[in-house]
């Protein structure tokens, strides 16, 4: 029996294992997540972005990535875009935190004996204890990893995460995102030699 959950959002149904969203084909997963993000995340108005730029629209991705169905779908769709051999996925706190967790959980569901690890890159070094930039499992030098961001504008957040990962000796093989605003981020990554892919372009939200 399906169970409905009440959240500060339209009611979505959490399916039983007999009809898990992970069993949906990728096209349906993508369309369902897009609709969820359009409903929960996209807003128009006057906003100031983390890049310092002003914008007439804003995507608060955490309203989807912290939603049970949204997390599952984002984790599944991004997991399918990991290059073969990827050992872990990470990103800059806070936008990447629920995403890397979702991808790691989905990877364990897909491959119970393995899966990919998750790590979080701090915005500033920890000032006590281990005093480290990266939180998560210990990864050997040269470990292939993917960096993920929620919404890419200038690309600064993803680049910061990639640079800190490489300073730790990891090999960044790709950068992923939920949404590309097409404001220079993709070009920045390409210029640094990082393959980049986003699940959605901003036009898919603004043309609704």
Short mmCIF file of N, CA and C in Angstrom, two decimals, residues 17-91:
data_model
loop_
_atom_site.label_atom_id
_atom_site.label_comp_id
_atom_site.label_asym_id
_atom_site.label_seq_id
_atom_site.Cartn_x
_atom_site.Cartn_y
_atom_site.Cartn_z
N UNK A 17 8.03 -0.95 -2.62
CA UNK A 17 9.05 -1.60 -3.45
C UNK A 17 8.49 -2.21 -4.73
N UNK A 18 7.16 -2.48 -4.77
CA UNK A 18 6.57 -3.05 -5.97
C UNK A 18 6.59 -2.05 -7.13
N UNK A 19 6.67 -0.74 -6.80
CA UNK A 19 6.68 0.27 -7.86
C UNK A 19 7.66 1.39 -7.49
N UNK A 20 8.89 1.01 -7.22
CA UNK A 20 9.90 1.97 -6.80
C UNK A 20 10.25 2.94 -7.92
N UNK A 21 10.45 4.21 -7.60
CA UNK A 21 10.91 5.16 -8.62
C UNK A 21 12.22 4.73 -9.27
N UNK A 22 13.02 3.94 -8.59
CA UNK A 22 14.26 3.45 -9.19
C UNK A 22 13.99 2.46 -10.32
N UNK A 23 12.77 1.95 -10.39
CA UNK A 23 12.39 1.04 -11.48
C UNK A 23 11.88 1.80 -12.71
N UNK A 24 11.60 3.09 -12.55
CA UNK A 24 11.17 3.89 -13.69
C UNK A 24 12.33 4.03 -14.68
N UNK A 25 12.00 4.18 -15.96
CA UNK A 25 13.09 4.43 -16.91
C UNK A 25 13.65 5.83 -16.67
N UNK A 26 14.85 6.08 -17.19
CA UNK A 26 15.54 7.33 -16.89
C UNK A 26 14.80 8.55 -17.42
N UNK A 27 14.10 8.40 -18.54
CA UNK A 27 13.34 9.52 -19.08
C UNK A 27 12.23 9.94 -18.12
N UNK A 28 11.55 8.95 -17.54
CA UNK A 28 10.49 9.29 -16.58
C UNK A 28 11.09 9.88 -15.31
N UNK A 29 12.19 9.30 -14.83
CA UNK A 29 12.84 9.86 -13.65
C UNK A 29 13.20 11.33 -13.88
N UNK A 30 13.74 11.61 -15.05
CA UNK A 30 14.15 12.99 -15.36
C UNK A 30 12.95 13.93 -15.40
N UNK A 31 11.87 13.51 -16.04
CA UNK A 31 10.70 14.38 -16.15
C UNK A 31 10.02 14.58 -14.79
N UNK A 32 10.00 13.54 -13.97
CA UNK A 32 9.39 13.66 -12.64
C UNK A 32 10.21 14.60 -11.75
N UNK A 33 11.54 14.50 -11.81
CA UNK A 33 12.37 15.39 -11.01
C UNK A 33 12.25 16.83 -11.50
N UNK A 34 12.19 17.02 -12.80
CA UNK A 34 12.04 18.36 -13.35
C UNK A 34 10.75 18.99 -12.85
N UNK A 35 9.66 18.25 -12.89
CA UNK A 35 8.38 18.79 -12.44
C UNK A 35 8.42 19.11 -10.94
N UNK A 36 9.05 18.23 -10.18
CA UNK A 36 9.19 18.47 -8.75
C UNK A 36 9.98 19.74 -8.49
N UNK A 37 11.08 19.92 -9.22
CA UNK A 37 11.91 21.11 -9.02
C UNK A 37 11.21 22.37 -9.51
N UNK A 38 10.47 22.27 -10.58
CA UNK A 38 9.69 23.43 -11.03
C UNK A 38 8.70 23.87 -9.96
N UNK A 39 8.08 22.88 -9.31
CA UNK A 39 7.06 23.17 -8.30
C UNK A 39 7.67 23.69 -7.01
N UNK A 40 8.73 23.06 -6.55
CA UNK A 40 9.28 23.37 -5.23
C UNK A 40 10.40 24.41 -5.24
N UNK A 41 11.18 24.45 -6.30
CA UNK A 41 12.47 25.16 -6.25
C UNK A 41 12.52 26.48 -7.01
N UNK A 42 11.79 26.57 -8.11
CA UNK A 42 11.96 27.73 -9.01
C UNK A 42 11.09 28.90 -8.55
N UNK A 43 11.71 30.05 -8.40
CA UNK A 43 10.99 31.26 -8.00
C UNK A 43 11.48 32.44 -8.84
N UNK A 44 10.57 33.39 -9.10
CA UNK A 44 10.94 34.61 -9.80
C UNK A 44 10.79 35.79 -8.85
N UNK A 45 11.65 36.78 -9.02
CA UNK A 45 11.68 37.94 -8.14
C UNK A 45 13.04 38.60 -8.23
N UNK A 46 13.45 39.27 -7.16
CA UNK A 46 14.76 39.90 -7.10
C UNK A 46 15.63 39.14 -6.12
N UNK A 47 16.70 38.54 -6.61
CA UNK A 47 17.55 37.69 -5.77
C UNK A 47 19.01 38.05 -5.96
N UNK A 48 19.79 37.82 -4.90
CA UNK A 48 21.24 37.94 -4.99
C UNK A 48 21.82 36.55 -4.86
N UNK A 49 22.65 36.15 -5.82
CA UNK A 49 23.21 34.81 -5.86
C UNK A 49 24.49 34.73 -5.05
N UNK A 50 24.93 33.50 -4.79
CA UNK A 50 26.17 33.30 -4.04
C UNK A 50 27.37 33.88 -4.78
N UNK A 51 27.24 34.01 -6.10
CA UNK A 51 28.32 34.61 -6.91
C UNK A 51 28.40 36.12 -6.74
N UNK A 52 27.37 36.70 -6.08
CA UNK A 52 27.30 38.15 -5.94
C UNK A 52 26.46 38.80 -7.01
N UNK A 53 26.09 38.06 -8.04
CA UNK A 53 25.28 38.59 -9.12
C UNK A 53 23.82 38.72 -8.69
N UNK A 54 23.12 39.65 -9.31
CA UNK A 54 21.68 39.78 -9.11
C UNK A 54 20.96 38.96 -10.16
N UNK A 55 19.77 38.47 -9.80
CA UNK A 55 19.02 37.62 -10.74
C UNK A 55 17.53 37.83 -10.55
N UNK A 56 16.80 37.68 -11.64
CA UNK A 56 15.34 37.79 -11.59
C UNK A 56 14.67 36.46 -11.29
N UNK A 57 15.47 35.42 -11.10
CA UNK A 57 14.92 34.12 -10.74
C UNK A 57 15.91 33.37 -9.86
N UNK A 58 15.43 32.36 -9.17
CA UNK A 58 16.27 31.63 -8.22
C UNK A 58 15.79 30.19 -8.16
N UNK A 59 16.74 29.26 -8.05
CA UNK A 59 16.41 27.85 -7.87
C UNK A 59 16.96 27.40 -6.53
N UNK A 60 16.07 27.15 -5.58
CA UNK A 60 16.46 26.65 -4.26
C UNK A 60 16.42 25.13 -4.32
N UNK A 61 17.49 24.54 -4.81
CA UNK A 61 17.50 23.10 -5.11
C UNK A 61 17.30 22.23 -3.89
N UNK A 62 17.66 22.74 -2.71
CA UNK A 62 17.56 21.91 -1.50
C UNK A 62 16.12 21.55 -1.18
N UNK A 63 15.16 22.32 -1.67
CA UNK A 63 13.76 21.96 -1.46
C UNK A 63 13.41 20.66 -2.19
N UNK A 64 14.19 20.32 -3.21
CA UNK A 64 14.00 19.05 -3.91
C UNK A 64 14.95 17.98 -3.41
N UNK A 65 16.22 18.34 -3.20
CA UNK A 65 17.20 17.32 -2.81
C UNK A 65 17.04 16.86 -1.37
N UNK A 66 16.29 17.63 -0.56
CA UNK A 66 15.96 17.20 0.79
C UNK A 66 14.54 16.66 0.88
N UNK A 67 13.88 16.53 -0.25
CA UNK A 67 12.57 15.89 -0.36
C UNK A 67 12.81 14.41 -0.63
N UNK A 68 12.06 13.50 -0.02
CA UNK A 68 12.37 12.07 -0.19
C UNK A 68 12.39 11.59 -1.63
N UNK A 69 11.38 11.98 -2.41
CA UNK A 69 11.35 11.54 -3.81
C UNK A 69 12.41 12.28 -4.62
N UNK A 70 12.56 13.58 -4.36
CA UNK A 70 13.56 14.35 -5.08
C UNK A 70 14.96 13.83 -4.87
N UNK A 71 15.28 13.48 -3.62
CA UNK A 71 16.62 12.95 -3.33
C UNK A 71 16.86 11.65 -4.08
N UNK A 72 15.85 10.78 -4.08
CA UNK A 72 16.00 9.49 -4.75
C UNK A 72 16.21 9.65 -6.25
N UNK A 73 15.42 10.52 -6.86
CA UNK A 73 15.53 10.73 -8.30
C UNK A 73 16.84 11.41 -8.68
N UNK A 74 17.22 12.44 -7.92
CA UNK A 74 18.49 13.11 -8.20
C UNK A 74 19.66 12.15 -8.05
N UNK A 75 19.61 11.35 -6.99
CA UNK A 75 20.68 10.37 -6.77
C UNK A 75 20.78 9.37 -7.90
N UNK A 76 19.64 8.90 -8.38
CA UNK A 76 19.63 7.91 -9.46
C UNK A 76 20.14 8.51 -10.77
N UNK A 77 19.63 9.68 -11.13
CA UNK A 77 20.01 10.29 -12.41
C UNK A 77 21.48 10.68 -12.45
N UNK A 78 22.00 11.18 -11.34
CA UNK A 78 23.41 11.55 -11.31
C UNK A 78 24.30 10.32 -11.24
N UNK A 79 23.86 9.30 -10.53
CA UNK A 79 24.63 8.06 -10.47
C UNK A 79 24.84 7.49 -11.87
N UNK A 80 23.81 7.55 -12.70
CA UNK A 80 23.91 7.02 -14.06
C UNK A 80 24.89 7.80 -14.92
N UNK A 81 25.26 8.99 -14.49
CA UNK A 81 26.18 9.83 -15.26
C UNK A 81 27.61 9.79 -14.74
N UNK A 82 27.87 8.95 -13.76
CA UNK A 82 29.24 8.82 -13.25
C UNK A 82 30.08 8.04 -14.25
N UNK A 83 31.28 8.50 -14.56
CA UNK A 83 32.16 7.73 -15.43
C UNK A 83 32.50 6.38 -14.79
N UNK A 84 32.73 5.39 -15.61
CA UNK A 84 33.11 4.08 -15.10
C UNK A 84 34.39 4.20 -14.28
N UNK A 85 34.39 3.55 -13.13
CA UNK A 85 35.56 3.57 -12.27
C UNK A 85 35.53 4.64 -11.20
N UNK A 86 34.50 5.50 -11.20
CA UNK A 86 34.39 6.53 -10.17
C UNK A 86 34.28 5.88 -8.80
N UNK A 87 35.12 6.32 -7.87
CA UNK A 87 35.14 5.72 -6.53
C UNK A 87 34.36 6.53 -5.51
N UNK A 88 34.21 7.84 -5.75
CA UNK A 88 33.52 8.69 -4.79
C UNK A 88 33.00 9.94 -5.48
N UNK A 89 32.00 10.55 -4.85
CA UNK A 89 31.42 11.79 -5.36
C UNK A 89 31.39 12.78 -4.21
N UNK A 90 31.74 14.03 -4.49
CA UNK A 90 31.77 15.04 -3.44
C UNK A 90 31.47 16.41 -3.99
N UNK A 91 31.34 17.37 -3.09
CA UNK A 91 31.07 18.73 -3.52
C UNK A 91 31.16 19.69 -2.36
#
